[in-house]
mmCIF file of C-alpha atoms in Angstrom:
data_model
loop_
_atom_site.group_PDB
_atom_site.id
_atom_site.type_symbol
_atom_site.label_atom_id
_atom_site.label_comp_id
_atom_site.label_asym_id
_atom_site.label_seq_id
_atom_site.Cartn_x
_atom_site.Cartn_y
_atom_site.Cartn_z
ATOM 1 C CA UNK A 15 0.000 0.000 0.000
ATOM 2 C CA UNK A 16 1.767 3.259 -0.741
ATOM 3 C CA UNK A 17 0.345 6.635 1.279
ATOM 4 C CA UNK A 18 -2.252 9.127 -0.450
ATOM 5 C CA UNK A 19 0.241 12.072 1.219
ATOM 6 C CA UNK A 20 2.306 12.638 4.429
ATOM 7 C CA UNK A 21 0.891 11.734 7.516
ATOM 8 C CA UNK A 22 -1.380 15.047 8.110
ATOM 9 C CA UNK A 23 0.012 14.939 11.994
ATOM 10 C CA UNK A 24 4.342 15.387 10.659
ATOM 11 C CA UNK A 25 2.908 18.409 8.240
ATOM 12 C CA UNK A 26 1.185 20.439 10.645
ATOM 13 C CA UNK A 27 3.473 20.827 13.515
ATOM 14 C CA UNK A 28 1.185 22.112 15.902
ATOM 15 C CA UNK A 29 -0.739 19.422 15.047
ATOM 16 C CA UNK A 30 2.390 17.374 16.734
ATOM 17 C CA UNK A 31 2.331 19.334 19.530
ATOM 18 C CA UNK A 32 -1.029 18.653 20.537
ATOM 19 C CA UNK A 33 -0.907 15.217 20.142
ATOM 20 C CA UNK A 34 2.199 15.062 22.432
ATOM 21 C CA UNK A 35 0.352 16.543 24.733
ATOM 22 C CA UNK A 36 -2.865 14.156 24.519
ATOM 23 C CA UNK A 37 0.093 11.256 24.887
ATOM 24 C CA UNK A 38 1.674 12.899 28.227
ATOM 25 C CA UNK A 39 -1.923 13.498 29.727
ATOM 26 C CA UNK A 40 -3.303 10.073 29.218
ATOM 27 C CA UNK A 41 0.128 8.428 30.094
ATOM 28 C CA UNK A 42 0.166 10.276 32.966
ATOM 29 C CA UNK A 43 -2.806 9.366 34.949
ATOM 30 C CA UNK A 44 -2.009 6.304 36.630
ATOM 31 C CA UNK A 45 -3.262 3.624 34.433
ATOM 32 C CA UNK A 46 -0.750 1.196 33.477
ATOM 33 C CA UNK A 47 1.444 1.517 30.663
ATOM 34 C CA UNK A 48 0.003 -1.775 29.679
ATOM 35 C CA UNK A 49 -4.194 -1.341 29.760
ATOM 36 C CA UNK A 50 -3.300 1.676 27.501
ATOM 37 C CA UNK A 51 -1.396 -0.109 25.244
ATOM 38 C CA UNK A 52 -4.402 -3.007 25.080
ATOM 39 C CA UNK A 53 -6.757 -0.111 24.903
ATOM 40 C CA UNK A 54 -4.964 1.260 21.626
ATOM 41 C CA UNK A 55 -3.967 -2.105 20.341
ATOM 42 C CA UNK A 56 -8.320 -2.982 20.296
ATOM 43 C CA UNK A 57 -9.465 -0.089 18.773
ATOM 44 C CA UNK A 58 -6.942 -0.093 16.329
ATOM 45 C CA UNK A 59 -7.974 -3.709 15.141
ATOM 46 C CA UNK A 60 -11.492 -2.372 14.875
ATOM 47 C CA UNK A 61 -11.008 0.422 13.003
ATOM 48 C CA UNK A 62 -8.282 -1.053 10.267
ATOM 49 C CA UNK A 63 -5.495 0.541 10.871
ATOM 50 C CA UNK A 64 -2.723 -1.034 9.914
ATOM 51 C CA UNK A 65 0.136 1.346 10.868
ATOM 52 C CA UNK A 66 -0.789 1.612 14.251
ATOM 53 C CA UNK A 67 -1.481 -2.078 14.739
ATOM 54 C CA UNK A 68 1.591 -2.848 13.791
ATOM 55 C CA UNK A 69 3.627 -0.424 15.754
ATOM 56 C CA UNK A 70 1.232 -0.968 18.963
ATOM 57 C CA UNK A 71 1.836 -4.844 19.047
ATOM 58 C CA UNK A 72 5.488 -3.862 18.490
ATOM 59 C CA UNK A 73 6.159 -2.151 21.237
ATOM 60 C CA UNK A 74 3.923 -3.903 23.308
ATOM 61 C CA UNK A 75 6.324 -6.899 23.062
ATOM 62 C CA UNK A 76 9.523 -4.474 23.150
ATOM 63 C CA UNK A 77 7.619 -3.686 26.239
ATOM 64 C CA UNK A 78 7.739 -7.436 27.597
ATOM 65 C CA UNK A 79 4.366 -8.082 26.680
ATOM 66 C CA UNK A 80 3.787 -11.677 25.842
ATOM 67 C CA UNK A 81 2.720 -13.426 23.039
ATOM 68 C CA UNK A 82 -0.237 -15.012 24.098
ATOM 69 C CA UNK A 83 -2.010 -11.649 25.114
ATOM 70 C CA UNK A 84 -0.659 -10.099 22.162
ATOM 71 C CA UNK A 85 -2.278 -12.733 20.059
ATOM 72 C CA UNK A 86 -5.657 -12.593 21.479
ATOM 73 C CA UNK A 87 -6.677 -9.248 21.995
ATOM 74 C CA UNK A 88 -9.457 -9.226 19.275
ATOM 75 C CA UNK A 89 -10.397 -12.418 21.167
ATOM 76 C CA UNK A 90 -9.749 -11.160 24.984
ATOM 77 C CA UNK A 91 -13.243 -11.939 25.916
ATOM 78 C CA UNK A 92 -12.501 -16.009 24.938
ATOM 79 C CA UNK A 93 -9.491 -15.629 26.547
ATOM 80 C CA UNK A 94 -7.858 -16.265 30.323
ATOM 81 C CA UNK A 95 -5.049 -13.910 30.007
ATOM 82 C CA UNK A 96 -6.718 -10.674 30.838
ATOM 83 C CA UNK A 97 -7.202 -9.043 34.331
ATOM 84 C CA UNK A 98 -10.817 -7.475 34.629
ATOM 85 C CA UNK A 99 -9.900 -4.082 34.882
ATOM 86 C CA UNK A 100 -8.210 -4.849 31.467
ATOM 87 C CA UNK A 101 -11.345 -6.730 30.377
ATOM 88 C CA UNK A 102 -13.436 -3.425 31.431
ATOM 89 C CA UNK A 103 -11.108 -1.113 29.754
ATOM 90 C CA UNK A 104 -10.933 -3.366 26.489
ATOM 91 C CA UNK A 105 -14.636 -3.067 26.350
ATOM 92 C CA UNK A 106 -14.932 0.011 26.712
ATOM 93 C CA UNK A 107 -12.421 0.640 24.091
ATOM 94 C CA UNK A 108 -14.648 -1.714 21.840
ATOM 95 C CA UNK A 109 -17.577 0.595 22.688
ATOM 96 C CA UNK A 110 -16.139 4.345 22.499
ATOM 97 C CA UNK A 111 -14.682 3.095 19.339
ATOM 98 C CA UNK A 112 -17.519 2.180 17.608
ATOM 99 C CA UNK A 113 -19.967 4.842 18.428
ATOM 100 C CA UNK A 114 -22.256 4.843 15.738
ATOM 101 C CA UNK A 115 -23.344 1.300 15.741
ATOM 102 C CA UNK A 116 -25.978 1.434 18.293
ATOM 103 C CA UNK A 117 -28.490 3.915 19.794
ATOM 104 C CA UNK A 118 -27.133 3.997 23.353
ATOM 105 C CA UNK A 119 -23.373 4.243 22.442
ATOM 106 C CA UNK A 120 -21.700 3.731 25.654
ATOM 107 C CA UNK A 121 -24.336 1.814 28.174
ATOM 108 C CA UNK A 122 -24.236 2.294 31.915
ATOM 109 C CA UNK A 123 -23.100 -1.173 32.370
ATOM 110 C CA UNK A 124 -19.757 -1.163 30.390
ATOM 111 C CA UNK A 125 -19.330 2.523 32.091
ATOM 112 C CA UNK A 126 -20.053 1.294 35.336
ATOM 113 C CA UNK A 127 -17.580 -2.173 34.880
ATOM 114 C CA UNK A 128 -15.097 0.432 34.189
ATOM 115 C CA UNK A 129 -15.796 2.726 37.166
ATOM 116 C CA UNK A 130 -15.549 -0.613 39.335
ATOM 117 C CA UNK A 131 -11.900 -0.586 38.571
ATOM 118 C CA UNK A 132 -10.454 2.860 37.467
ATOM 119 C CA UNK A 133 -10.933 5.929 39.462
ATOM 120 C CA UNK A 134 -12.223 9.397 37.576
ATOM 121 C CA UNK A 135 -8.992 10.510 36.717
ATOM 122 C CA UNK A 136 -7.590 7.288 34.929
ATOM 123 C CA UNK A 137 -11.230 6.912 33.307
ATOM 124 C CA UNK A 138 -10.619 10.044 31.811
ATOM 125 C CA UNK A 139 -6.774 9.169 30.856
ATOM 126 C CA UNK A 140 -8.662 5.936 28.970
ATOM 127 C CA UNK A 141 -11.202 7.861 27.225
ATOM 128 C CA UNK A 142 -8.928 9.957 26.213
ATOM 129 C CA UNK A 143 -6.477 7.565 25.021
ATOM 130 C CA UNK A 144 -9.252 5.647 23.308
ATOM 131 C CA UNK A 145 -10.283 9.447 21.442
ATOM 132 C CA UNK A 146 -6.373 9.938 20.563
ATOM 133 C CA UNK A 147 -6.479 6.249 19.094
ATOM 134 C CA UNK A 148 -9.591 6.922 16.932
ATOM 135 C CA UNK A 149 -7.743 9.900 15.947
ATOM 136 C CA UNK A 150 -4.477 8.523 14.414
ATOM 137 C CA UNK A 151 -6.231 5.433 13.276
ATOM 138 C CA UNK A 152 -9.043 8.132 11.057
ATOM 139 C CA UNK A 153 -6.012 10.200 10.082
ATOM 140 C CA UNK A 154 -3.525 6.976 8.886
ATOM 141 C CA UNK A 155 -6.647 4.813 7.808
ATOM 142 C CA UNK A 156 -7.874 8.046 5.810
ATOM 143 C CA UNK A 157 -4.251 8.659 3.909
ATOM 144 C CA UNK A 158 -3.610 4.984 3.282
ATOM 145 C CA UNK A 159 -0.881 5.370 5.865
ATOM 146 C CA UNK A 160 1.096 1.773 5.593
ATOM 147 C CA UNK A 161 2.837 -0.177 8.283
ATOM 148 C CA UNK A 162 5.930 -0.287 7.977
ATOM 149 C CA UNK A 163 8.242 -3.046 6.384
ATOM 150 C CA UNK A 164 9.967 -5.253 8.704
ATOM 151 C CA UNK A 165 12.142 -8.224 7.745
ATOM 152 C CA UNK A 166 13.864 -10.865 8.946
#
């Protein structure tokens, strides 16, 4: 796949600045490194994008991460290897990600799993990681943005 144009976020540079900033708020919050990582690692798969598939399971594992969570995160609800404040924040990602698909986008009950687990200020570190994912995923998804080529 070759790009329609640059990534839109390298030719504005405020543009980089801002999402910097959305990065060092939601990474600073208290949730771990790890459920964010999950968090943009789901909604990534469900919106298509590639690029930031690619570099999320990357670094995930460059990160320790291990293969059998890695492998099953579009499956995590079949799966043992999730904690359940993971499993709440993975749903919720699932949910906030794909808005428009039911009349009552975000239900009280996957608001309220979440709430069991993550106080208000890392709730609002995951929603706005999840809104920051949705972001680069529309902008790389929308310019044909490709993952890049690893070998060997």
């Amino acid at each position: 796949m070759q790009a329609r144009m640059t990534n839109p976020a390298t030719l504005l540079p405020e543009a980089v600045k801002g999402i910097n900033a959305l990065y060092k708020a939601a990474h600073s919050a208290g949730v771990p490194t790890s459920t964010l990582e999950l968090v943009h690692l789901r909604s990534s798969q469900i919106n298509g994008c590639g690029a930031c598939v690619d570099s999320g399971a990357r670094a995930m594992r460059k990160a320790g991460e291990t293969d059998d969570r890695l492998f099953s995160v579009a499956t995590w609800r079949e799966t043992p290897y999730f904690t359940d404040a993971e499993r709440a924040a993975l749903e919720l990602a699932e949910y906030a990600t794909r808005l428009a698909d039911r009349p009552d986008p975000v239900p009280d009950h996957v608001w309220e799993a979440a709430a069991k687990h993550f106080g208000e200020s890392e709730l609002a570190a995951i929603v706005l990681w999840i809104a920051t994912t949705n972001l680069f995923n529309r902008m790389n998804v929308t310019t044909r943005q490709p993952a890049p080529q690893h070998w060997g």
